[in-house]
mmCIF file of C-alpha atoms in Angstrom:
data_model
loop_
_atom_site.group_PDB
_atom_site.id
_atom_site.type_symbol
_atom_site.label_atom_id
_atom_site.label_comp_id
_atom_site.label_asym_id
_atom_site.label_seq_id
_atom_site.Cartn_x
_atom_site.Cartn_y
_atom_site.Cartn_z
ATOM 1 C CA UNK T 1 -5.022 -44.800 -26.801
ATOM 2 C CA UNK T 2 -5.140 -48.043 -24.806
ATOM 3 C CA UNK T 3 -2.303 -50.554 -25.208
ATOM 4 C CA UNK T 4 -3.168 -53.888 -26.828
ATOM 5 C CA UNK T 5 -5.274 -56.404 -24.931
ATOM 6 C CA UNK T 6 -3.354 -58.712 -22.622
ATOM 7 C CA UNK T 7 -0.266 -56.498 -22.435
ATOM 8 C CA UNK T 8 -0.618 -55.935 -18.688
ATOM 9 C CA UNK T 9 -0.904 -59.663 -17.969
ATOM 10 C CA UNK T 10 2.040 -60.450 -20.258
ATOM 11 C CA UNK T 11 4.147 -57.872 -18.428
ATOM 12 C CA UNK T 12 3.265 -59.411 -15.057
ATOM 13 C CA UNK T 13 4.060 -62.915 -16.332
ATOM 14 C CA UNK T 14 7.355 -61.801 -17.877
ATOM 15 C CA UNK T 15 8.347 -59.959 -14.698
ATOM 16 C CA UNK T 16 7.556 -62.954 -12.514
ATOM 17 C CA UNK T 17 9.656 -65.244 -14.705
ATOM 18 C CA UNK T 18 12.528 -62.783 -14.980
ATOM 19 C CA UNK T 19 12.579 -61.895 -11.267
ATOM 20 C CA UNK T 20 12.648 -65.606 -10.408
ATOM 21 C CA UNK T 21 15.336 -66.437 -12.986
ATOM 22 C CA UNK T 22 17.686 -63.476 -12.480
ATOM 23 C CA UNK T 23 16.585 -61.758 -9.285
ATOM 24 C CA UNK T 24 14.896 -58.391 -9.001
ATOM 25 C CA UNK T 25 18.082 -56.297 -9.166
ATOM 26 C CA UNK T 26 19.477 -58.036 -12.257
ATOM 27 C CA UNK T 27 16.243 -57.804 -14.259
ATOM 28 C CA UNK T 28 16.218 -54.833 -16.618
ATOM 29 C CA UNK T 29 13.245 -52.929 -18.009
ATOM 30 C CA UNK T 30 14.488 -53.831 -21.492
ATOM 31 C CA UNK T 31 14.299 -57.545 -20.644
ATOM 32 C CA UNK T 32 10.853 -57.123 -19.081
ATOM 33 C CA UNK T 33 9.325 -55.477 -22.137
ATOM 34 C CA UNK T 34 11.123 -57.852 -24.493
ATOM 35 C CA UNK T 35 9.795 -60.860 -22.555
ATOM 36 C CA UNK T 36 6.254 -59.463 -22.692
ATOM 37 C CA UNK T 37 6.493 -58.446 -26.342
ATOM 38 C CA UNK T 38 5.618 -54.808 -25.621
ATOM 39 C CA UNK T 39 7.372 -51.451 -25.668
ATOM 40 C CA UNK T 40 8.666 -49.453 -22.703
ATOM 41 C CA UNK T 41 5.796 -46.944 -22.928
ATOM 42 C CA UNK T 42 3.350 -49.829 -22.374
ATOM 43 C CA UNK T 43 5.169 -50.816 -19.169
ATOM 44 C CA UNK T 44 5.153 -47.180 -18.057
ATOM 45 C CA UNK T 45 1.438 -46.887 -18.888
ATOM 46 C CA UNK T 46 0.495 -49.762 -16.587
ATOM 47 C CA UNK T 47 3.171 -49.720 -13.895
ATOM 48 C CA UNK T 48 5.248 -46.522 -14.237
ATOM 49 C CA UNK T 49 8.499 -48.469 -13.683
ATOM 50 C CA UNK T 50 10.059 -51.783 -12.655
ATOM 51 C CA UNK T 51 9.235 -51.086 -9.011
ATOM 52 C CA UNK T 52 5.562 -50.694 -9.898
ATOM 53 C CA UNK T 53 5.365 -54.070 -11.598
ATOM 54 C CA UNK T 54 7.114 -55.740 -8.646
ATOM 55 C CA UNK T 55 4.732 -54.106 -6.161
ATOM 56 C CA UNK T 56 1.738 -55.220 -8.232
ATOM 57 C CA UNK T 57 2.992 -58.829 -8.075
ATOM 58 C CA UNK T 58 3.301 -58.595 -4.290
ATOM 59 C CA UNK T 59 -0.019 -56.778 -3.790
ATOM 60 C CA UNK T 60 -1.808 -59.272 -6.024
ATOM 61 C CA UNK T 61 -0.520 -62.155 -3.912
ATOM 62 C CA UNK T 62 -1.629 -60.431 -0.717
ATOM 63 C CA UNK T 63 -5.098 -59.615 -2.137
ATOM 64 C CA UNK T 64 -5.567 -63.265 -3.088
ATOM 65 C CA UNK T 65 -4.558 -64.352 0.415
ATOM 66 C CA UNK T 66 -6.809 -61.765 2.067
ATOM 67 C CA UNK T 67 -9.818 -62.791 -0.053
ATOM 68 C CA UNK T 68 -9.299 -66.408 0.999
ATOM 69 C CA UNK T 69 -8.889 -65.424 4.658
ATOM 70 C CA UNK T 70 -12.091 -63.382 4.720
ATOM 71 C CA UNK T 71 -14.074 -66.144 3.025
ATOM 72 C CA UNK T 72 -12.868 -68.929 5.320
ATOM 73 C CA UNK T 73 -13.611 -66.918 8.464
ATOM 74 C CA UNK T 74 -17.206 -66.457 7.305
ATOM 75 C CA UNK T 75 -17.821 -70.156 6.538
ATOM 76 C CA UNK T 76 -20.145 -72.258 8.641
ATOM 77 C CA UNK T 77 -18.883 -75.409 10.296
ATOM 78 C CA UNK T 78 -16.644 -76.473 13.110
ATOM 79 C CA UNK T 79 -13.429 -74.609 13.820
ATOM 80 C CA UNK T 80 -11.467 -77.755 12.969
ATOM 81 C CA UNK T 81 -13.196 -78.063 9.580
ATOM 82 C CA UNK T 82 -12.578 -74.381 8.845
ATOM 83 C CA UNK T 83 -8.906 -74.679 9.831
ATOM 84 C CA UNK T 84 -8.517 -77.640 7.479
ATOM 85 C CA UNK T 85 -10.397 -75.731 4.758
ATOM 86 C CA UNK T 86 -8.129 -72.697 5.194
ATOM 87 C CA UNK T 87 -4.936 -74.772 5.104
ATOM 88 C CA UNK T 88 -6.152 -76.830 2.135
ATOM 89 C CA UNK T 89 -7.043 -73.751 0.124
ATOM 90 C CA UNK T 90 -3.766 -72.031 1.037
ATOM 91 C CA UNK T 91 -1.932 -75.147 -0.128
ATOM 92 C CA UNK T 92 -3.918 -75.254 -3.390
ATOM 93 C CA UNK T 93 -3.413 -71.545 -4.123
ATOM 94 C CA UNK T 94 0.300 -71.895 -3.388
ATOM 95 C CA UNK T 95 0.531 -74.762 -5.878
ATOM 96 C CA UNK T 96 -1.350 -72.756 -8.506
ATOM 97 C CA UNK T 97 0.955 -69.784 -7.934
ATOM 98 C CA UNK T 98 4.226 -71.530 -7.156
ATOM 99 C CA UNK T 99 6.361 -69.015 -9.124
ATOM 100 C CA UNK T 100 4.842 -66.182 -7.060
ATOM 101 C CA UNK T 101 5.512 -68.083 -3.821
ATOM 102 C CA UNK T 102 9.086 -68.725 -4.976
ATOM 103 C CA UNK T 103 9.613 -65.005 -5.637
ATOM 104 C CA UNK T 104 8.206 -64.029 -2.241
ATOM 105 C CA UNK T 105 10.507 -66.534 -0.524
ATOM 106 C CA UNK T 106 13.532 -65.396 -2.562
ATOM 107 C CA UNK T 107 12.933 -61.757 -1.668
ATOM 108 C CA UNK T 108 12.221 -62.501 1.984
ATOM 109 C CA UNK T 109 14.869 -65.138 2.720
ATOM 110 C CA UNK T 110 17.470 -64.322 0.081
ATOM 111 C CA UNK T 111 20.135 -61.642 -0.081
ATOM 112 C CA UNK T 112 18.960 -58.050 -0.522
ATOM 113 C CA UNK T 113 17.987 -57.423 -4.141
ATOM 114 C CA UNK T 114 17.136 -53.755 -3.978
ATOM 115 C CA UNK T 115 13.439 -54.535 -4.356
ATOM 116 C CA UNK T 116 10.968 -51.890 -3.176
ATOM 117 C CA UNK T 117 9.795 -52.218 0.402
ATOM 118 C CA UNK T 118 6.770 -54.478 0.805
ATOM 119 C CA UNK T 119 5.704 -55.867 4.161
ATOM 120 C CA UNK T 120 6.080 -59.578 3.427
ATOM 121 C CA UNK T 121 5.704 -60.384 7.123
ATOM 122 C CA UNK T 122 2.103 -59.159 6.898
ATOM 123 C CA UNK T 123 1.209 -62.518 5.275
ATOM 124 C CA UNK T 124 2.583 -64.474 8.198
ATOM 125 C CA UNK T 125 1.126 -62.277 10.922
ATOM 126 C CA UNK T 126 -2.277 -62.293 9.221
ATOM 127 C CA UNK T 127 -2.072 -66.095 8.950
ATOM 128 C CA UNK T 128 -1.270 -66.348 12.672
ATOM 129 C CA UNK T 129 -4.107 -63.942 13.508
ATOM 130 C CA UNK T 130 -6.638 -65.866 11.419
ATOM 131 C CA UNK T 131 -5.558 -69.253 12.763
ATOM 132 C CA UNK T 132 -5.654 -67.983 16.354
ATOM 133 C CA UNK T 133 -9.156 -66.679 15.725
ATOM 134 C CA UNK T 134 -10.300 -70.076 14.445
ATOM 135 C CA UNK T 135 -8.629 -71.862 17.382
ATOM 136 C CA UNK T 136 -10.268 -69.423 19.825
ATOM 137 C CA UNK T 137 -13.638 -70.155 18.231
ATOM 138 C CA UNK T 138 -12.950 -73.874 18.641
ATOM 139 C CA UNK T 139 -12.122 -73.377 22.320
ATOM 140 C CA UNK T 140 -15.249 -71.239 22.857
ATOM 141 C CA UNK T 141 -17.416 -73.879 21.135
ATOM 142 C CA UNK T 142 -15.955 -76.634 23.321
ATOM 143 C CA UNK T 143 -14.277 -78.377 20.367
ATOM 144 C CA UNK T 144 -10.686 -77.693 21.413
ATOM 145 C CA UNK T 145 -8.925 -77.776 24.769
ATOM 146 C CA UNK T 146 -8.279 -74.443 26.382
ATOM 147 C CA UNK T 147 -4.541 -74.137 26.035
ATOM 148 C CA UNK T 148 -1.958 -71.707 24.679
ATOM 149 C CA UNK T 149 -3.848 -70.530 21.584
ATOM 150 C CA UNK T 150 -0.785 -68.965 19.967
ATOM 151 C CA UNK T 151 1.174 -72.227 20.277
ATOM 152 C CA UNK T 152 -1.757 -74.161 18.842
ATOM 153 C CA UNK T 153 -2.051 -71.739 15.909
ATOM 154 C CA UNK T 154 1.682 -71.831 15.207
ATOM 155 C CA UNK T 155 1.694 -75.646 15.225
ATOM 156 C CA UNK T 156 -1.068 -75.598 12.591
ATOM 157 C CA UNK T 157 0.845 -73.037 10.532
ATOM 158 C CA UNK T 158 4.034 -75.112 10.832
ATOM 159 C CA UNK T 159 2.263 -78.017 9.131
ATOM 160 C CA UNK T 160 0.871 -75.721 6.429
ATOM 161 C CA UNK T 161 4.154 -73.957 5.684
ATOM 162 C CA UNK T 162 6.232 -77.141 5.684
ATOM 163 C CA UNK T 163 3.745 -78.611 3.207
ATOM 164 C CA UNK T 164 4.064 -75.557 0.950
ATOM 165 C CA UNK T 165 7.858 -75.437 1.349
ATOM 166 C CA UNK T 166 8.101 -79.045 0.196
ATOM 167 C CA UNK T 167 6.532 -78.013 -3.119
ATOM 168 C CA UNK T 168 9.396 -75.573 -3.745
ATOM 169 C CA UNK T 169 12.028 -78.332 -3.627
ATOM 170 C CA UNK T 170 13.604 -79.630 -6.816
ATOM 171 C CA UNK T 171 13.088 -83.276 -5.911
ATOM 172 C CA UNK T 172 9.751 -85.106 -6.103
ATOM 173 C CA UNK T 173 7.505 -84.012 -3.247
ATOM 174 C CA UNK T 174 6.423 -86.392 -0.548
ATOM 175 C CA UNK T 175 4.127 -84.029 1.311
ATOM 176 C CA UNK T 176 0.928 -83.576 -0.669
ATOM 177 C CA UNK T 177 -2.426 -82.066 0.254
ATOM 178 C CA UNK T 178 -3.814 -85.326 1.656
ATOM 179 C CA UNK T 179 -0.750 -85.827 3.841
ATOM 180 C CA UNK T 180 -1.041 -82.264 5.119
ATOM 181 C CA UNK T 181 -4.723 -82.779 5.995
ATOM 182 C CA UNK T 182 -3.889 -86.058 7.743
ATOM 183 C CA UNK T 183 -1.187 -84.312 9.813
ATOM 184 C CA UNK T 184 -3.594 -81.478 10.680
ATOM 185 C CA UNK T 185 -6.238 -83.972 11.800
ATOM 186 C CA UNK T 186 -3.634 -85.770 13.925
ATOM 187 C CA UNK T 187 -2.572 -82.485 15.537
ATOM 188 C CA UNK T 188 -6.116 -81.311 16.126
ATOM 189 C CA UNK T 189 -7.060 -84.704 17.531
ATOM 190 C CA UNK T 190 -4.521 -83.989 20.259
ATOM 191 C CA UNK T 191 -5.961 -80.510 20.749
ATOM 192 C CA UNK T 192 -9.581 -81.719 20.836
ATOM 193 C CA UNK T 193 -11.560 -81.517 24.024
ATOM 194 C CA UNK T 194 -12.302 -84.945 25.515
#
């Protein structure tokens, strides 16, 4: 017999809230099922255990990122336009999923919480790889100066990540999407071939 409709999504939402509020280690299965309004067997049906629900949250975030990366690489247009498109969409997705971003940052940058191993650095390295690819395409097309491609890619990523990081602060943000795009255009103007 299938559990009630929406139970899986409620479990994921409850886990995300609880992991952000208490940390992974302090969150109990009892609190997870109580927050989702389901029983323990329902959690076990979908995720087997607390580790399974955590890994699904992480894998879901990575799948979303990977789908965006694949789509942006296949777009037509200049490398600069595609870089701005990638950064803009990453910014937008991060805003839509701010609690997920907060959890990823807490697990990665915070004290050990006993969470299952998940390669969080894969996001960053894939972002560097994709951005380098777009910069290389810009160099090959004569749009961008031939320079240190890795440095160029990391400068772009620095603007993107600082824009996302600003959204995690408790104070009103000053760095919005338009400001990020303006900074990217300024940077790429300096990287453009004369």
